[in-house]
Coordinates of C-alpha atoms in Angstrom, one line a residue:
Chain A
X1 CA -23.9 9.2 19.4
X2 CA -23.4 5.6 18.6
X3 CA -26.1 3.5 19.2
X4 CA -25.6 -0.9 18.6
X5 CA -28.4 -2.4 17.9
X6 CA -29.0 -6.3 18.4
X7 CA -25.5 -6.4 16.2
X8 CA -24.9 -10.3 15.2
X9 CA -21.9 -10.8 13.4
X10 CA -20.6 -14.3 11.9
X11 CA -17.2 -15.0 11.2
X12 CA -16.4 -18.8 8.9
X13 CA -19.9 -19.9 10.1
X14 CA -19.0 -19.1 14.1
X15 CA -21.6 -16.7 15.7
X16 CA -19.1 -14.3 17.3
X17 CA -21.8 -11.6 17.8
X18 CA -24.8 -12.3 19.2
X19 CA -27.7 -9.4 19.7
X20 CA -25.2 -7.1 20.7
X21 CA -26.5 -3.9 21.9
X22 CA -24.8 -0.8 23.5
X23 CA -24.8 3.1 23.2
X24 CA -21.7 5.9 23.6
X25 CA -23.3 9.4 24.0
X26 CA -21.8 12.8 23.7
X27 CA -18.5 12.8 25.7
X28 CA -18.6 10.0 27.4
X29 CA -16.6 7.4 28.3
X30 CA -17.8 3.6 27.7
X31 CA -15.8 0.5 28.5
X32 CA -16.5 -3.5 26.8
X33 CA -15.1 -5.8 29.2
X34 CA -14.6 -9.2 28.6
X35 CA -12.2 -12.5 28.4
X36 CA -10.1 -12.6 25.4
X37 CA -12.4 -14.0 22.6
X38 CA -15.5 -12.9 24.0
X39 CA -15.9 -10.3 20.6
X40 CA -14.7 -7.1 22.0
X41 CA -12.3 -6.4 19.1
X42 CA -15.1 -8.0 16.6
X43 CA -17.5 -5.0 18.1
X44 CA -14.7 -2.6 17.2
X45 CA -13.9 -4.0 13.8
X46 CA -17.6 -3.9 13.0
X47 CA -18.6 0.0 13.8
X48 CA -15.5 0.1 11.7
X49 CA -16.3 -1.6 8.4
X50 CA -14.1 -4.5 8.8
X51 CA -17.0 -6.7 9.3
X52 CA -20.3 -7.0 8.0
X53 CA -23.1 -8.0 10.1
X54 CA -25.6 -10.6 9.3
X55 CA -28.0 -8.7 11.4
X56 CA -28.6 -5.7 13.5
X57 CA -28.0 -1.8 13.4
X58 CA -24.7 0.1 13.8
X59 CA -26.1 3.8 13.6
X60 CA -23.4 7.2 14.4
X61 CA -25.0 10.2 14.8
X62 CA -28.4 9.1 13.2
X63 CA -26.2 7.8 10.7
X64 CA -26.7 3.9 9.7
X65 CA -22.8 2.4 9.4
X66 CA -23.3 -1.0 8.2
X67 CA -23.2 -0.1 4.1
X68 CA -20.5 2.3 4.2
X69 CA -16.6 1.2 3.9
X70 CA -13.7 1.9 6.7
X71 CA -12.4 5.5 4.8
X72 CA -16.0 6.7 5.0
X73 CA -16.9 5.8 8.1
X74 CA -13.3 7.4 9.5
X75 CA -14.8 10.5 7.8
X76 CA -17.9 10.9 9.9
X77 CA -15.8 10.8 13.0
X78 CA -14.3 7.8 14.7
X79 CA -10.8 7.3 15.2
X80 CA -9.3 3.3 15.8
X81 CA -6.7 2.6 18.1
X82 CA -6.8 -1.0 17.1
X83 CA -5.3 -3.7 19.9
X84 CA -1.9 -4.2 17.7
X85 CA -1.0 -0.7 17.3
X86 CA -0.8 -1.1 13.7
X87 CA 2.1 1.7 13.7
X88 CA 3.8 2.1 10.4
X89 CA 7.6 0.8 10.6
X90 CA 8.0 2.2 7.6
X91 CA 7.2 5.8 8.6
X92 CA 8.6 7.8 11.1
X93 CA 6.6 8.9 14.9
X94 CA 6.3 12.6 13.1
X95 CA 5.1 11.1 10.2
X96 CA 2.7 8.2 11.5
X97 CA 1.3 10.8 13.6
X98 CA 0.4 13.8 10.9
X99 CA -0.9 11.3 8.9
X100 CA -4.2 11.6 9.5
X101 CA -4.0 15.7 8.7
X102 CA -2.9 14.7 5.2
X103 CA -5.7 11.7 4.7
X104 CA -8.5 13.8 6.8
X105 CA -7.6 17.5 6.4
X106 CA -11.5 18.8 7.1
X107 CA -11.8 20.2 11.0
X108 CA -9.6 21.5 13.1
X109 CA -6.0 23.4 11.6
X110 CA -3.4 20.1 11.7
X111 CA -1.0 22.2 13.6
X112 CA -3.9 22.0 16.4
X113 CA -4.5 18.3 16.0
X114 CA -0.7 17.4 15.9
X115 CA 0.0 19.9 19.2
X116 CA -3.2 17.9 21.1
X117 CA -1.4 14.4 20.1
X118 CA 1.6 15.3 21.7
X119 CA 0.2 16.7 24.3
X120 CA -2.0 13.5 25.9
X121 CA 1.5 12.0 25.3
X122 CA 4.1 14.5 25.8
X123 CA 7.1 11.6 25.9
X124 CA 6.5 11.2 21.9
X125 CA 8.2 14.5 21.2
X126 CA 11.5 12.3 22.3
X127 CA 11.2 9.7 19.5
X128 CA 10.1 12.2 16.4
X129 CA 12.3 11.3 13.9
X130 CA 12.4 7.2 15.0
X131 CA 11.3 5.1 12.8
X132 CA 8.1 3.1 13.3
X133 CA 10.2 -0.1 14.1
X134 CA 12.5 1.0 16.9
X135 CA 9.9 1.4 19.5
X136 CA 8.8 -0.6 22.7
X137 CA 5.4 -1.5 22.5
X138 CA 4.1 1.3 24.8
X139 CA 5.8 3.7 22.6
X140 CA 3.9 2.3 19.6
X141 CA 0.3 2.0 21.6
X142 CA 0.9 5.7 22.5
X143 CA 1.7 6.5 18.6
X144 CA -1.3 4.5 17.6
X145 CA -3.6 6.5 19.8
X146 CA -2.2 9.8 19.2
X147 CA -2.7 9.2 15.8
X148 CA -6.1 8.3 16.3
X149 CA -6.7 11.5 18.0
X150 CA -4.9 13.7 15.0
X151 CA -7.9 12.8 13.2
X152 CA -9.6 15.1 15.2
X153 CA -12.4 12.5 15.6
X154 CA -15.9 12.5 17.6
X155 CA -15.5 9.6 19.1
X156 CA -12.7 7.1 19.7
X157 CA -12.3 3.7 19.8
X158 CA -9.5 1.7 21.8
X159 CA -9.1 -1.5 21.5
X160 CA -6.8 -3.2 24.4
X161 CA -5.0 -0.1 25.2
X162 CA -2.9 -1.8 28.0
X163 CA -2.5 -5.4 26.2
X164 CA 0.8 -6.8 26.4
X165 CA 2.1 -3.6 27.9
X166 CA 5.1 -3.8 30.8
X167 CA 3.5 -3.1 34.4
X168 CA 6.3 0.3 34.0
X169 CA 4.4 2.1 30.6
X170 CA 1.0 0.9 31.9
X171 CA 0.8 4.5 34.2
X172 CA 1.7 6.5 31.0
X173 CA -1.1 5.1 28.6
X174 CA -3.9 5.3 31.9
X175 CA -2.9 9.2 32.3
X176 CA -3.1 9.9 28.5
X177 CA -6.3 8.2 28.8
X178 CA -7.4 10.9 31.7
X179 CA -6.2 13.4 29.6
X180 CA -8.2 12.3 26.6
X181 CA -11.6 12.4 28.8
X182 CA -10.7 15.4 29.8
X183 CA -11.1 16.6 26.8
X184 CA -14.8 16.2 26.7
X185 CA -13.6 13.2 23.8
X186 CA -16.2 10.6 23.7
X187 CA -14.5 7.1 23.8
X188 CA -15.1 3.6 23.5
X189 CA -12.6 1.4 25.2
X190 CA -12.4 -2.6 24.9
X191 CA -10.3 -4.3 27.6
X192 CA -10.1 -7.6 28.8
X193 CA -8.3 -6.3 32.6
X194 CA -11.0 -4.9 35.1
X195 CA -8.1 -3.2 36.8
X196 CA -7.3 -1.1 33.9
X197 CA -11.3 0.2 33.8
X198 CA -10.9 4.0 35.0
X199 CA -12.4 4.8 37.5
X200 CA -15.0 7.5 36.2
X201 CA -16.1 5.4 33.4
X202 CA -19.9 6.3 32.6
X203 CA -20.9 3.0 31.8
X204 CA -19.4 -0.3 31.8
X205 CA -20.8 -3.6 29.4
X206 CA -19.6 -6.9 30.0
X207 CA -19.2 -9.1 27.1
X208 CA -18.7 -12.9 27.1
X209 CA -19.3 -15.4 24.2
X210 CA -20.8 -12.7 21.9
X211 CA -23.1 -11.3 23.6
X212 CA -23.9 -8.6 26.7
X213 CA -24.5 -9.6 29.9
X214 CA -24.3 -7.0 32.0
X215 CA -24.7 -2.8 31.4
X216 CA -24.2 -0.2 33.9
X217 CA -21.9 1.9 35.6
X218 CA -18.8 0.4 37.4
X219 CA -20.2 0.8 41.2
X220 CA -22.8 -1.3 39.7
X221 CA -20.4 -4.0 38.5
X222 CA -18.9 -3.9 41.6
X223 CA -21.9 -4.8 43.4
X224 CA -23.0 -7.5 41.1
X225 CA -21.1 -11.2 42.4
X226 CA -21.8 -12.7 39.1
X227 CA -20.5 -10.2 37.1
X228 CA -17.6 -9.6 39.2
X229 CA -17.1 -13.3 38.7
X230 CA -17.0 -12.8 34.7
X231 CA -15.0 -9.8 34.9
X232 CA -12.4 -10.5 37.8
X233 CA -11.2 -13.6 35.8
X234 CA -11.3 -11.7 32.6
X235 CA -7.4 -11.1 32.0
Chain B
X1 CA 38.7 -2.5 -23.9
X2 CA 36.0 -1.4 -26.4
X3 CA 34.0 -4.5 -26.4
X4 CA 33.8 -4.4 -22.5
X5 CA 32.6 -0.6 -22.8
X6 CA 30.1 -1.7 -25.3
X7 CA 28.8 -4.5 -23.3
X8 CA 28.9 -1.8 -20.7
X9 CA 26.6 0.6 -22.2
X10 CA 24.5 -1.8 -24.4
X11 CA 23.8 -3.0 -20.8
X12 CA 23.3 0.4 -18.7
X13 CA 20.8 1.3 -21.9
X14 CA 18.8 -2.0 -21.5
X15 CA 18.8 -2.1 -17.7
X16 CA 17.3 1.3 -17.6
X17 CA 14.5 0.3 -20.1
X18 CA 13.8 -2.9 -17.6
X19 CA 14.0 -0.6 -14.5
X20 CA 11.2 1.5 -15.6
X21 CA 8.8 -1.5 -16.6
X22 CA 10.2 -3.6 -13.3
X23 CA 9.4 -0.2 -11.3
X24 CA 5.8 -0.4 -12.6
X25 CA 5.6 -4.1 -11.5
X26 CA 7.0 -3.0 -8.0
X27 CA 4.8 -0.5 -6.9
X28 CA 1.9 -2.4 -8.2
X29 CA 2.6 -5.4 -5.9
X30 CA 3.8 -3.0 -3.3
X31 CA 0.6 -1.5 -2.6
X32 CA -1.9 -3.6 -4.6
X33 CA 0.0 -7.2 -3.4
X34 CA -0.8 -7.8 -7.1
X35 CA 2.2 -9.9 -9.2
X36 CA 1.1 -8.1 -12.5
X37 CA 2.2 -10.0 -15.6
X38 CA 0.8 -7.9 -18.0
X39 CA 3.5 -5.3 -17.4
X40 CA 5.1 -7.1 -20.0
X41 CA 2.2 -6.2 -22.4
X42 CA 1.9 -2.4 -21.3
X43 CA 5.8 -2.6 -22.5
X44 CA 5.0 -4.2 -26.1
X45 CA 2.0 -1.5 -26.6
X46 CA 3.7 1.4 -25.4
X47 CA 6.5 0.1 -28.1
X48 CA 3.4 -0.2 -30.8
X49 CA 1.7 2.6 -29.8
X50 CA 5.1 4.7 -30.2
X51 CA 6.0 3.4 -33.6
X52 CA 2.6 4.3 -34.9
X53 CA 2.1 7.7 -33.0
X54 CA 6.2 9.1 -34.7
X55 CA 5.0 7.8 -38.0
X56 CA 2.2 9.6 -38.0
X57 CA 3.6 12.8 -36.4
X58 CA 6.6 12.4 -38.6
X59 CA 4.3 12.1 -41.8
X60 CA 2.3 15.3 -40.5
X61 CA 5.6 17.1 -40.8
X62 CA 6.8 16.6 -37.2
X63 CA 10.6 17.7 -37.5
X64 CA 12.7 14.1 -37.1
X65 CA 14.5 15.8 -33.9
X66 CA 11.3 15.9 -32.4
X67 CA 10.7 12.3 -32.1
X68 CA 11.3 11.8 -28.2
X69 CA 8.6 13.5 -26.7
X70 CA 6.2 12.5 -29.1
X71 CA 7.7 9.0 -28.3
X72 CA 7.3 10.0 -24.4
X73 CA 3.7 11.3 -24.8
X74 CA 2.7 8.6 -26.5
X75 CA 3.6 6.5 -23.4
X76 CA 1.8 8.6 -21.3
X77 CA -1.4 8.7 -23.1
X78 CA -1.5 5.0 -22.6
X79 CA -2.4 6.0 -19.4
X80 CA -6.2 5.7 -19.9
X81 CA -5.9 1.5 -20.2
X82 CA -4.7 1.6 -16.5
X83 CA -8.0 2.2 -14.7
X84 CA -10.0 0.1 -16.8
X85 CA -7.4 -2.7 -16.2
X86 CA -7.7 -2.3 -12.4
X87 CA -11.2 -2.7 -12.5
X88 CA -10.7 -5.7 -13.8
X89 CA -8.0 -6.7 -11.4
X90 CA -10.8 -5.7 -8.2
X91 CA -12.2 -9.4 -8.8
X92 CA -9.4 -10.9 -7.9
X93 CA -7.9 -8.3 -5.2
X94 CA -8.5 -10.7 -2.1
X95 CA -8.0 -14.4 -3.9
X96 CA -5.2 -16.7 -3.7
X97 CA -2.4 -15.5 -6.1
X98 CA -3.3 -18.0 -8.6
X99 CA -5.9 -16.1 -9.8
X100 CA -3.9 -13.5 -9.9
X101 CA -1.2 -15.0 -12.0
X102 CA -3.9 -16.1 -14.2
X103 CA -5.8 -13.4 -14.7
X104 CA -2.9 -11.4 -15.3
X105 CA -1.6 -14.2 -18.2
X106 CA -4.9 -14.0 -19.7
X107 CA -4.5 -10.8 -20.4
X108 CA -0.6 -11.2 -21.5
X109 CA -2.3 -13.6 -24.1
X110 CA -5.2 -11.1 -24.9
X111 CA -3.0 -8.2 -25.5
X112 CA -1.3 -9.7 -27.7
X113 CA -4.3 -11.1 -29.9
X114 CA -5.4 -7.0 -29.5
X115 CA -1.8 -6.6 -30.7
X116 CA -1.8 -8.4 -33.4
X117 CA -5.2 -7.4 -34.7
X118 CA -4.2 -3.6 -34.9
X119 CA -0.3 -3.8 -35.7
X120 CA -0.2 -7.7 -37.4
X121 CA 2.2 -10.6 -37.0
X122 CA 5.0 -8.5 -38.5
X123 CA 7.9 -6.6 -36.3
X124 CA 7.3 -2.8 -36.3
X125 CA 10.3 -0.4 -36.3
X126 CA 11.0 3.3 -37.1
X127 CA 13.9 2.8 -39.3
X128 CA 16.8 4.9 -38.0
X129 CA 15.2 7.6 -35.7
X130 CA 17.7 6.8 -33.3
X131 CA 20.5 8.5 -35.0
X132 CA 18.6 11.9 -34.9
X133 CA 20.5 12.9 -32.3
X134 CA 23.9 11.9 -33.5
X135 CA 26.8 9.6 -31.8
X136 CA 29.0 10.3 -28.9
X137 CA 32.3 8.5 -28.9
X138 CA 33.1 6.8 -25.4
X139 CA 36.1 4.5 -24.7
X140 CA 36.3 4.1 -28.2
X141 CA 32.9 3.3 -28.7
X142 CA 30.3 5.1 -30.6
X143 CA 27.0 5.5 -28.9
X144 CA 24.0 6.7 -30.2
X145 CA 23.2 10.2 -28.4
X146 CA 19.7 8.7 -28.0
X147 CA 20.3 5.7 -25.8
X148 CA 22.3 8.4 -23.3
X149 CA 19.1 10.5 -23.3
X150 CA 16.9 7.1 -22.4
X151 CA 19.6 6.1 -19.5
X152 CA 19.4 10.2 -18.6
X153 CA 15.7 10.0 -18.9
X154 CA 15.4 6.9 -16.7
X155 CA 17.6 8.2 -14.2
X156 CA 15.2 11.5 -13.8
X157 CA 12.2 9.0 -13.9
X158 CA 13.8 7.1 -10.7
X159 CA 15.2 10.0 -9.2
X160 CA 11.6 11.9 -9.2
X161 CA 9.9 8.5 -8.1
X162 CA 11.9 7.7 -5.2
X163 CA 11.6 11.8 -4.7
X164 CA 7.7 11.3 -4.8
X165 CA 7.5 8.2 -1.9
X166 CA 10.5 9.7 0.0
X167 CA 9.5 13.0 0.2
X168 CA 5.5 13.8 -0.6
X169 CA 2.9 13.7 1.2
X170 CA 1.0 11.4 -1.1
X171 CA 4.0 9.5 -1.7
X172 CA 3.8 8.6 2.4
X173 CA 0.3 7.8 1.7
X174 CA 1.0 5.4 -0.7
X175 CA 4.2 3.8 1.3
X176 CA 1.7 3.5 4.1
X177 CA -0.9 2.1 2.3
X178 CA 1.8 -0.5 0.7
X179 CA 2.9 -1.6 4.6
X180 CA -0.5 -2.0 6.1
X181 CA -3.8 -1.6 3.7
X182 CA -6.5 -2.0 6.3
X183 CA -4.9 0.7 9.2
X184 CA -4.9 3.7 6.1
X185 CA -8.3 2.6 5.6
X186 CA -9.0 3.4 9.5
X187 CA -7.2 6.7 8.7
X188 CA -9.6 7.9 6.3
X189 CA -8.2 6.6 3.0
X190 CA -9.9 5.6 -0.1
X191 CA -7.6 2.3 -1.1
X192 CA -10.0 1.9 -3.9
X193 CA -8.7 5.2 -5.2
X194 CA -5.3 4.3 -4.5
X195 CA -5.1 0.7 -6.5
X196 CA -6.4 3.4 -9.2
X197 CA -3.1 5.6 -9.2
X198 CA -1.1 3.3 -8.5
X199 CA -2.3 0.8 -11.5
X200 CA -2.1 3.8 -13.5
X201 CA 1.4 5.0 -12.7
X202 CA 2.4 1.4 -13.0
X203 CA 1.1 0.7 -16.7
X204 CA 2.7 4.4 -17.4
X205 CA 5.7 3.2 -16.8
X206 CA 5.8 0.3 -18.8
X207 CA 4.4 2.0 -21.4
X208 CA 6.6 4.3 -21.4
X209 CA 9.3 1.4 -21.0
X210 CA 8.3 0.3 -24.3
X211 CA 8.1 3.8 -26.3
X212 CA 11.8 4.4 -24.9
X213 CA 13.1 1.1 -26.7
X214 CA 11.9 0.9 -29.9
X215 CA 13.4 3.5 -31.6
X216 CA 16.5 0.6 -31.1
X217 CA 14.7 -2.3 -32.1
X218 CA 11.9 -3.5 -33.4
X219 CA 8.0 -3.7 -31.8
X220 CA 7.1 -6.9 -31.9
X221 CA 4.5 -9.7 -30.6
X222 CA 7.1 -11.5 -28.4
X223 CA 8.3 -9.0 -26.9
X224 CA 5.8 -8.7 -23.9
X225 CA 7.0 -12.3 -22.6
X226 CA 10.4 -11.4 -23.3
X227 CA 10.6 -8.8 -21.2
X228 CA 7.9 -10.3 -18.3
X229 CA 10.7 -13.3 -18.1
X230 CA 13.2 -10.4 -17.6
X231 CA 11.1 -8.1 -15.3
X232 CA 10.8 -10.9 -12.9
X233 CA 14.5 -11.8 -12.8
X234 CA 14.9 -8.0 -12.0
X235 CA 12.3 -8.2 -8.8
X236 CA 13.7 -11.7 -7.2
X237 CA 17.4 -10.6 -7.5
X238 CA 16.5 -6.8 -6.4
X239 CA 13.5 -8.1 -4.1
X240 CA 9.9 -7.9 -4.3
X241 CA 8.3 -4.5 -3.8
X242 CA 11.6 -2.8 -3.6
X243 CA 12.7 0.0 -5.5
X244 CA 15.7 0.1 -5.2
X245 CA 15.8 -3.5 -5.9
X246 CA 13.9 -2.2 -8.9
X247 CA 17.5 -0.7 -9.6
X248 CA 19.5 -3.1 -8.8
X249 CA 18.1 -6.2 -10.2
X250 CA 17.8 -3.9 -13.7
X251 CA 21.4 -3.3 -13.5
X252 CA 22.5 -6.9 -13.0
X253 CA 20.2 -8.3 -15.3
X254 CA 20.8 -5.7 -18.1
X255 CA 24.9 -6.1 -17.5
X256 CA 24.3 -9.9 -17.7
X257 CA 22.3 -9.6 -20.7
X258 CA 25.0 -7.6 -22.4
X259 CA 28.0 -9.5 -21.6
X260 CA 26.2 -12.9 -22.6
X261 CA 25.2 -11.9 -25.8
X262 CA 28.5 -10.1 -26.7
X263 CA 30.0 -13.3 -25.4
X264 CA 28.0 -16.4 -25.8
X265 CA 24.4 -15.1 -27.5
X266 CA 22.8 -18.6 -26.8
X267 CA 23.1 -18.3 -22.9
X268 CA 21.3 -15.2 -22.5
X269 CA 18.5 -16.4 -19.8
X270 CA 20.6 -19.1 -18.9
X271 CA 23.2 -17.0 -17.6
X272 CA 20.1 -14.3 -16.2
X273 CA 18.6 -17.1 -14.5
X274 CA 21.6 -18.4 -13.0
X275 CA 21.9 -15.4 -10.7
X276 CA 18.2 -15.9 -10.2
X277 CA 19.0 -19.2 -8.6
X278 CA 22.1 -18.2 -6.9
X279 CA 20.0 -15.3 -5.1
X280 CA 17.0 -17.8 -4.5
X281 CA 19.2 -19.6 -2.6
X282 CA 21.6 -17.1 -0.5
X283 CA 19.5 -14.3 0.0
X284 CA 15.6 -15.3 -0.8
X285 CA 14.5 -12.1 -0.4
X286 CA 16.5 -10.5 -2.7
X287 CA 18.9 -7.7 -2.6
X288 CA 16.9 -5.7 -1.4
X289 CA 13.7 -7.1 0.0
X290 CA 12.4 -7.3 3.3
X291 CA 13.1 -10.8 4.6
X292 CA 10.1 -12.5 5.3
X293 CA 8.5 -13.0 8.7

């Protein structure tokens, strides 16, 4: 489904990317693991448009990424949950999350969309009408991935899903992540806290100083010292 | 009694008249983060543009009473310039504001080159349209029915604009897009497409600006940096990027236009400015702006 291939990405003359390579087929669930600054969120920002490469592929469905901008991209299919939330204060819950219906209205009814949003996070139905502003910031990571999932995508990104988040909301946003897998959704998640890795994760790539070192499932990991090493100390 | 009713409505006339062209300048930097100078010159053209469209009409037998929505279409057929303006505008979309500021002077100083070439040096008017529509007596004070259908007009124009971002769809769209560019990007929208609408509706409504006031005075070269120095009185008292600062700052500044040049003529943008200052120092952000973080 998406397929990276030896992605380098340069930001103000730093190589932040290096050779990255990684694949999220149909329905599965893929996690990037790494310290903070290791280029998780620049792999994000890249399949999304935000960054140009200076070398390697970013294909989606036999589709090459790299010329297209962010709208278009959104448009074949990937959702963004980025790591700040990025939840309109401006807007209400309601509206920040029917949104995408009115920007994206191809696919599935919006009614259908707006039900499924609510119902990975069924505590959102509480805060409707509150404005972007007055939530905590696990209300605002739950509006910012329900919102990525109105737009009905094929596959979604997360960036940090649990950064920042009180040890109390951390629970909520792991069981509307279940949900969302169980779903069938294909997801790519970037987090920088092995603990917060799910446990049925189909594959697991470890990322530190722009580039991969490690790719398998998480019993793999596990069994690897070094990476354990990387990844233990990642938080 | 009467002179303070006339300052009143002489000001309520020319504050709705600045509202419309400090509304355009608003929702340009609101979602575009452009500070558009050349909302002054959309003003001066759409005044042009109106003088020449009536005369015409009125020559090809337009009844006089029909003026104002000649005068109002004219306006809005000004709309073309605003997507070939914008694409100018693209070069500069992600550079400092300097360039900005200068790019949109340059084309302050172009249009009015382009101005003077069609219309010349000399002050354009159409004679005494404005008293188609009769007087209406107010406090002792005889207004021209015209400048109550401009203040009526403006008030619809504001009305349906906050209307449109409050309550549309596309108006949420465009609110979003105005509070965080790159995350309505990542929700599937073209922002190209919207800097097009919005530089559109923007110029429209200076345009329009300008057809509404010179049926009561005179089109002329200066009026473009007239009104700029005035427009961005308007957005630091009401706030940039606010509407309803858009409102506000229009109302105070029209008001303190009136009064000064019923009272002392010579302080006009002293006394405008003034406030300006006062409001730069109590409440930077305006009236109505967001403080910033």
């Amino acid at each position: 489904m998406l397929d990276l291939g030896a992605l380098s990405v340069d930001i103000q003359n730093s190589h932040i990317l290096r050779g990255v390579t990684l694949k999220v087929g149909q329905g599965e669930l893929v996690c990037l693991i790494g310290r903070n600054g290791a280029g998780k969120t620049t792999t994000l920002r890249s399949i999304m448009g935000y960054r140009r490469p200076n070398a390697g592929t970013i294909a989606f469905l036999g589709r090459s990424l790299t010329d297209l901008p962010t709208h278009a991209i959104v448009r074949l299919g990937i959702g963004y949950a980025p790591e700040e939330s990025e939840v309109y204060g401006d807007l209400t819950v309601a509206e920040n999350i029917e949104l995408p219906t009115w920007t994206c209205p191809e696919g599935r009814p919006a009614a259908e969309r707006i039900a499924l949003a609510y119902q990975i996070f069924p505590k959102l139905r509480q805060y409707m009408k509150r404005g972007g502003t007055q939530l905590s910031g696990g209300e605002r990571k739950m509006v910012s991935i329900a919102r990525a999932l109105a737009l009905d995508p094929k596959l979604l990104l997360l960036d940090e899903p649990f950064e920042g988040l009180s040890p109390a909301i951390i629970p909520t946003i792991s069981d509307g992540i279940a949900s969302i897998r169980k779903l069938g959704q294909s997801v790519l998640m970037a987090e920088s806290n092995v603990h917060h890795i799910p446990d049925d994760a189909d594959r697991l790539y470890v990322m530190e100083r722009g580039e991969i070192i490690f790719a398998g499932t998480p019993g793999e990991a596990k069994r690897d010292p070094a990476v354990m090493r990387v990844i233990s100390g990642a938080a | 009694m009467a002179a303070f009713i006339n300052i009143l409505l002489g000001g309520v006339f020319h504050a709705a008249v600045l509202f419309l062209v400090a509304a355009g300048l608003q929702i340009v930097f609101g979602v575009q983060k452009i500070v558009n100078l050349a909302c002054g010159s959309f003003y001066a053209l759409g005044a042009y543009f109106g003088v020449t469209t009536v005369t015409w009409a009125l020559k090809a037998g337009l009844p006089p009473f029909l003026f104002l929505p000649v005068l109002i279409a004219s306006g809005v057929v000004l709309a073309v310039i605003g997507p070939v303006i914008e694409r100018l505008l693209r070069t500069v979309y992600d550079r400092d504001e300097s360039f900005q500021l200068l790019l949109t002077f340059a084309l302050v100083l172009m249009f009015q080159d382009i101005m003077r070439y069609f219309w010349g040096a000399n002050p354009q008017q159409l004679g005494n349209l404005v008293m188609v529509y009769g007087k209406v007596g107010a406090g002792g004070v005889d207004l021209p029915v015209y400048n109550v259908l401009v203040i009526a007009g403006s008030i619809a124009i504001a009305l349906i604009l906050g209307g449109f971002l409050q309550r549309t769809r596309y108006g949420r769209i465009l609110r979003a897009t105005a509070e965080n560019r790159a995350m309505t990007e990542a929700l599937g929208v073209d922002v190209r497409r919207i800097n097009v609408v919005v530089f559109t509706l923007g110029t429209v409504l200076g345009t329009v600006g300008g057809a509404f006031v010179v049926p009561t005075s005179a089109a002329s070269l200066d009026m473009a940096v007239e009104l700029v120095v005035e427009a961005f009185a308007v957005v630091v008292i009401g706030g940039l990027g606010s509407m309803r600062g858009a409102l506000a700052g229009a109302l105070v500044v029209g008001l303190m236009r009136a009064a000064a040049i019923a009272l002392y003529a010579e302080l006009e943008l002293l006394s405008i400015y003034l406030v300006v200052i006062l409001v730069l120092i109590l409440r930077p952000s305006g009236l109505f702006g967001k403080p910033a973080e």
